[in-house]
PDB file of C-alpha atoms in Angstrom:
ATOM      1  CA  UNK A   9      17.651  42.076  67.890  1.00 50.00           C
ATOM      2  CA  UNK A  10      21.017  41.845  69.932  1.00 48.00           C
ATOM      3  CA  UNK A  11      22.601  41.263  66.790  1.00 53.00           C
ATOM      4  CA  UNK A  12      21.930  44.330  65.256  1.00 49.00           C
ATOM      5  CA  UNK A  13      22.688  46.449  68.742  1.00 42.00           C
ATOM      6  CA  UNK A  14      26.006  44.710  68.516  1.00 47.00           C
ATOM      7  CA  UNK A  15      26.201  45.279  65.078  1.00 45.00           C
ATOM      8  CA  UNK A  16      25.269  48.684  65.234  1.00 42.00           C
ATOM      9  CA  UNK A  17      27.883  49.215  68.035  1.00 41.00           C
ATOM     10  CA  UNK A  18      30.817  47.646  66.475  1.00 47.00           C
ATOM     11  CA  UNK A  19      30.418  49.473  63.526  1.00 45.00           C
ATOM     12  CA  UNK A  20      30.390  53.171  66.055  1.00 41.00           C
ATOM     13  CA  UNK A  21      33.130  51.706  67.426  1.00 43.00           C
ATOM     14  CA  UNK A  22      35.122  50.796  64.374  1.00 44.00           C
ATOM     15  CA  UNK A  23      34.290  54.265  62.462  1.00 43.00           C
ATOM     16  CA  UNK A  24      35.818  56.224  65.854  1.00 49.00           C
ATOM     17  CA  UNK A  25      38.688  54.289  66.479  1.00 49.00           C
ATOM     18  CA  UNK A  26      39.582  55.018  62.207  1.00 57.00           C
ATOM     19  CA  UNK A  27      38.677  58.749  62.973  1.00 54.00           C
ATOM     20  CA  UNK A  28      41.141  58.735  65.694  1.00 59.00           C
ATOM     21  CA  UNK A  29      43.762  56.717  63.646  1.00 57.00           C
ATOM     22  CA  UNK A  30      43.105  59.475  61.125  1.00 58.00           C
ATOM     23  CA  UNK A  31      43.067  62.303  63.331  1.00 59.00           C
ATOM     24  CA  UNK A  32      46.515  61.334  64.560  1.00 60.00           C
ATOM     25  CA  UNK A  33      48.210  60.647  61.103  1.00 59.00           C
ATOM     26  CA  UNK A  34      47.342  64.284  60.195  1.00 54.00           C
ATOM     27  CA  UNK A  35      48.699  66.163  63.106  1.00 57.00           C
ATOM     28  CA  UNK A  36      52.053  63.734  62.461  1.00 51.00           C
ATOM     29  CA  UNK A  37      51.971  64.875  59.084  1.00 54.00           C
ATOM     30  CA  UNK A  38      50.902  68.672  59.451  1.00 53.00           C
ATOM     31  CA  UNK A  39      54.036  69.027  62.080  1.00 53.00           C
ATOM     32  CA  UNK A  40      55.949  68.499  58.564  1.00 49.00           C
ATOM     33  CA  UNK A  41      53.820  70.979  56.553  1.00 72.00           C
ATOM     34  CA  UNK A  42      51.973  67.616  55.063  1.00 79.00           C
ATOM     35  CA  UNK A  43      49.033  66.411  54.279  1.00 91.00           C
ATOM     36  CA  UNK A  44      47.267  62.942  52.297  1.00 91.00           C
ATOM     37  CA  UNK A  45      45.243  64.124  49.314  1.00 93.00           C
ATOM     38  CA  UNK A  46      44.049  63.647  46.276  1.00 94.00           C
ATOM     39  CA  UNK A  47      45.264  65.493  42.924  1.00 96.00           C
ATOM     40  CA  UNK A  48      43.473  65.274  39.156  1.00 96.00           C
ATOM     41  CA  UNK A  49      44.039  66.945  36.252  1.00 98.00           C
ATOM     42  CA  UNK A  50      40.860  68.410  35.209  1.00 97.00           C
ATOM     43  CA  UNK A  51      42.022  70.745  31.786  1.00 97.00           C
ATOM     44  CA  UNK A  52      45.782  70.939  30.195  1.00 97.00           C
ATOM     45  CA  UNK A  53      48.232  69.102  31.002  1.00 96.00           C
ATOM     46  CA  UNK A  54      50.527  68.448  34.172  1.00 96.00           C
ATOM     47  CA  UNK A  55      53.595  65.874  33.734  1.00 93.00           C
ATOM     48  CA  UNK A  56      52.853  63.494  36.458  1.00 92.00           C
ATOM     49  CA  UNK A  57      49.035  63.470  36.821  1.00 94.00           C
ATOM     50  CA  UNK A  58      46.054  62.328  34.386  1.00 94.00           C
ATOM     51  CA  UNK A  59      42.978  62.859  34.489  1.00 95.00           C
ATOM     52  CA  UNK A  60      42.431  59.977  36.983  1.00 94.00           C
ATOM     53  CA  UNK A  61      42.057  60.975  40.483  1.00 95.00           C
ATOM     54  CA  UNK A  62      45.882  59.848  41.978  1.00 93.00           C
ATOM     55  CA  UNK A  63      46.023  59.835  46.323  1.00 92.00           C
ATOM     56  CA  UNK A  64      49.113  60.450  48.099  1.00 93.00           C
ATOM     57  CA  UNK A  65      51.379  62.706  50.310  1.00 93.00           C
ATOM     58  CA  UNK A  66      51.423  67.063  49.425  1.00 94.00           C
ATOM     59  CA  UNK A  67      54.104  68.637  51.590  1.00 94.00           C
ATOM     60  CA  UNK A  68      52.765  72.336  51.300  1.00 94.00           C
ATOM     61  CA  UNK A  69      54.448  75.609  50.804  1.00 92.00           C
ATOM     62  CA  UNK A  70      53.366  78.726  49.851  1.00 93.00           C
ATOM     63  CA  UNK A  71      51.951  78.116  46.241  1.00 93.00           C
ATOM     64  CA  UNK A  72      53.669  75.187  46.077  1.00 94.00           C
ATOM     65  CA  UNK A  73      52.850  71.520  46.355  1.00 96.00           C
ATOM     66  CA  UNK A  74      55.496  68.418  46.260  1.00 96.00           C
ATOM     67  CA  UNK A  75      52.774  65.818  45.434  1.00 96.00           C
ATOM     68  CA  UNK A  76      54.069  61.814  45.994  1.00 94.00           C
ATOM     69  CA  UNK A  77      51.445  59.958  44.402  1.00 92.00           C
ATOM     70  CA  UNK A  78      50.908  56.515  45.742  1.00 87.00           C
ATOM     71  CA  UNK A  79      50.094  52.954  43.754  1.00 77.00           C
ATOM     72  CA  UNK A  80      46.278  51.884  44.749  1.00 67.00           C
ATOM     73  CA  UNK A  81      46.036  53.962  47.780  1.00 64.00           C
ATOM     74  CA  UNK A  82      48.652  51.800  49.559  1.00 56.00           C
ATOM     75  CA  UNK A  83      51.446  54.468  51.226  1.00 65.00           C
ATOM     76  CA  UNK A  84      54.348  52.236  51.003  1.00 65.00           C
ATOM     77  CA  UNK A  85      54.009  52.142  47.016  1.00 65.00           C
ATOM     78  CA  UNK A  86      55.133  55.346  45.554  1.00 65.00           C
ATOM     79  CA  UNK A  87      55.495  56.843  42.473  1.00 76.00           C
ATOM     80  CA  UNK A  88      57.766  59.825  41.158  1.00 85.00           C
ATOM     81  CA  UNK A  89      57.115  62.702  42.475  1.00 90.00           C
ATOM     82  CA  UNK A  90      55.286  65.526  41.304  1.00 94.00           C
ATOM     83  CA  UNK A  91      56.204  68.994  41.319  1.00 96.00           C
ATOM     84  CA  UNK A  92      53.341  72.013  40.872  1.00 96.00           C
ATOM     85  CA  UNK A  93      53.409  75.483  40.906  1.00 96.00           C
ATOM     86  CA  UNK A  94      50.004  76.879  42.151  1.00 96.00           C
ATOM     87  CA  UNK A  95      49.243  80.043  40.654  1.00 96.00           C
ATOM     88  CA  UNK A  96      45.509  80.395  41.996  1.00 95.00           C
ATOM     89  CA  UNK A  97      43.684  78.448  44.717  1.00 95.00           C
ATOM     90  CA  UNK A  98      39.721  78.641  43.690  1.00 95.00           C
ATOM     91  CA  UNK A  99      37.442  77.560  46.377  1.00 93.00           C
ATOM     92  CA  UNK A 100      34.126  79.445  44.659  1.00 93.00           C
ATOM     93  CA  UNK A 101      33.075  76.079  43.357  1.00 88.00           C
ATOM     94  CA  UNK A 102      34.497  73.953  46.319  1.00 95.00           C
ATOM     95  CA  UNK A 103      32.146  70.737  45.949  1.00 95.00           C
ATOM     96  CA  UNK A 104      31.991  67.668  47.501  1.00 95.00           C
ATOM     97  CA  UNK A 105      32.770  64.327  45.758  1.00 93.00           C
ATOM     98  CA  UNK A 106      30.068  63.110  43.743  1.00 92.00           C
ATOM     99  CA  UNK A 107      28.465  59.859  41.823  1.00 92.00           C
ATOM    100  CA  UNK A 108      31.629  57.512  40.972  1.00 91.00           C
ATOM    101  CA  UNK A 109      34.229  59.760  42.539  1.00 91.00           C
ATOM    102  CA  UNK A 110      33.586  58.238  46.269  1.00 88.00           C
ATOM    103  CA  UNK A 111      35.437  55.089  44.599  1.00 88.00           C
ATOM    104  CA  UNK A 112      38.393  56.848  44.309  1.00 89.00           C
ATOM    105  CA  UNK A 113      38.230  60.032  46.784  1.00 90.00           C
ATOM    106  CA  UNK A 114      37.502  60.033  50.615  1.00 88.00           C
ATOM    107  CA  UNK A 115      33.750  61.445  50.546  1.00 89.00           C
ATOM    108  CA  UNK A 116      34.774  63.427  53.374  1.00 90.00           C
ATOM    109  CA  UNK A 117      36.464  65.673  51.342  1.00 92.00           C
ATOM    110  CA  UNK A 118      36.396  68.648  49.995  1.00 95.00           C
ATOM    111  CA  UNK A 119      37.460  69.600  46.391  1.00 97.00           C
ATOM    112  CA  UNK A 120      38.756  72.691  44.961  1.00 97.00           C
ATOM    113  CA  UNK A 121      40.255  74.085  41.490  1.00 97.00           C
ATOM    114  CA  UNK A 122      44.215  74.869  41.749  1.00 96.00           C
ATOM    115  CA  UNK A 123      45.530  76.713  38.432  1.00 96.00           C
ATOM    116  CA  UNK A 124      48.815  76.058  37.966  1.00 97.00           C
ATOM    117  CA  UNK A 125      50.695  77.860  34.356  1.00 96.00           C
ATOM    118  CA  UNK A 126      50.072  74.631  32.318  1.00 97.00           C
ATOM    119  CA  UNK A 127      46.795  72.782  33.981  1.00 97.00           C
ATOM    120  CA  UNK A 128      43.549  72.974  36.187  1.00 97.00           C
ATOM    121  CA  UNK A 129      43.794  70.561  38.612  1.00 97.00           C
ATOM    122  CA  UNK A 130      41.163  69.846  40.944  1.00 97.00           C
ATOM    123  CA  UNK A 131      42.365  68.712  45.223  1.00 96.00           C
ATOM    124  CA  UNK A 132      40.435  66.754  47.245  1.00 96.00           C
ATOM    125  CA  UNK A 133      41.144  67.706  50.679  1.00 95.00           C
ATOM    126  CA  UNK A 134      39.921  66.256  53.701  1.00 92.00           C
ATOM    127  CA  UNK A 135      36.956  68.566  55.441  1.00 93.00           C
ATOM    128  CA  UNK A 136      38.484  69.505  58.273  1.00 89.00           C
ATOM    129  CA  UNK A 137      42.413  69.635  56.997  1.00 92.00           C
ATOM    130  CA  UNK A 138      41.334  72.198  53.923  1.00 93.00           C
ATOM    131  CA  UNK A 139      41.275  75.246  55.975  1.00 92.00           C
ATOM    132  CA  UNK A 140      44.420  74.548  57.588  1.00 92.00           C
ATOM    133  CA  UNK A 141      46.110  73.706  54.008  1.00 93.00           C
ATOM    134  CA  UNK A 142      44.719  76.573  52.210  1.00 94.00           C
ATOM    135  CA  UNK A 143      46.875  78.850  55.131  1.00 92.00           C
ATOM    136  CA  UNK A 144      49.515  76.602  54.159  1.00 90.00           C
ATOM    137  CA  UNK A 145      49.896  77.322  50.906  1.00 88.00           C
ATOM    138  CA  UNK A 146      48.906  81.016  51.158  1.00 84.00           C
ATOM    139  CA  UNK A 147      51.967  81.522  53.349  1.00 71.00           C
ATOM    140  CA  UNK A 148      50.277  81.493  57.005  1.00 58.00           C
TER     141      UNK A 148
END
């Protein structure tokens, strides 16, 4: 029985102490307008993204994102940049990840449709970071 207590406790402990971590890489980042994310490219075509779900860095600007994907989630292994113009944010069908997404997206995300002139892309943003980017990237 003590097992599972200290178990049980370790694993509290573990899951705040990663909240934390993660609650202080994202007020690092948003001093800098950024933010980690996932980006997907849902219909059309975008050069840079597939249809694969990609993580990485967005610095945000008003309908703008400068999107540096990174190499199996691992920050220090970028690839080229990419570049999109957002020409509509749609939140009407905001979802949460589902079925085999969780493998590849945080499931404490969030994920809306951006319409850019080429592409739908759908952004997976974390919960409580999506408000905060959508003023972002509407100018506030």
């Amino acid at each position: 029985m003590s097992e599972i207590v200290g178990s049980f406790v370790g694993g509290v402990a573990g899951a705040t102490a990663d909240h934390a971590v993660q609650r202080r890489r994202a007020r690092r980042l948003h001093r800098v307008d950024r933010l980690e994310c996932s980006i997907r490219v849902v219909t059309g075509t975008h050069d840079g993204l597939t249809g694969k779900w990609w993580a990485g860095t967005a610095t945000l600007s008003p309908e703008r994102i400068h999107f540096v994907p990174v190499v199996g989630g691992v920050r220090f292994l970028r690839r080229k940049a990419v570049e999109i113009q957002v020409d509509k944010i749609d939140v009407s069908q905001r979802r949460s990840p589902t079925g085999r997404e969780v493998f590849s997206v945080a499931p404490d995300t969030y994920v809306v449709r951006l319409v850019t002139p080429t592409a739908t892309l759908e952004w997976a943003v974390l919960i409580n970071e999506l408000s905060w980017a959508l003023g972002r990237m509407s100018g506030g």
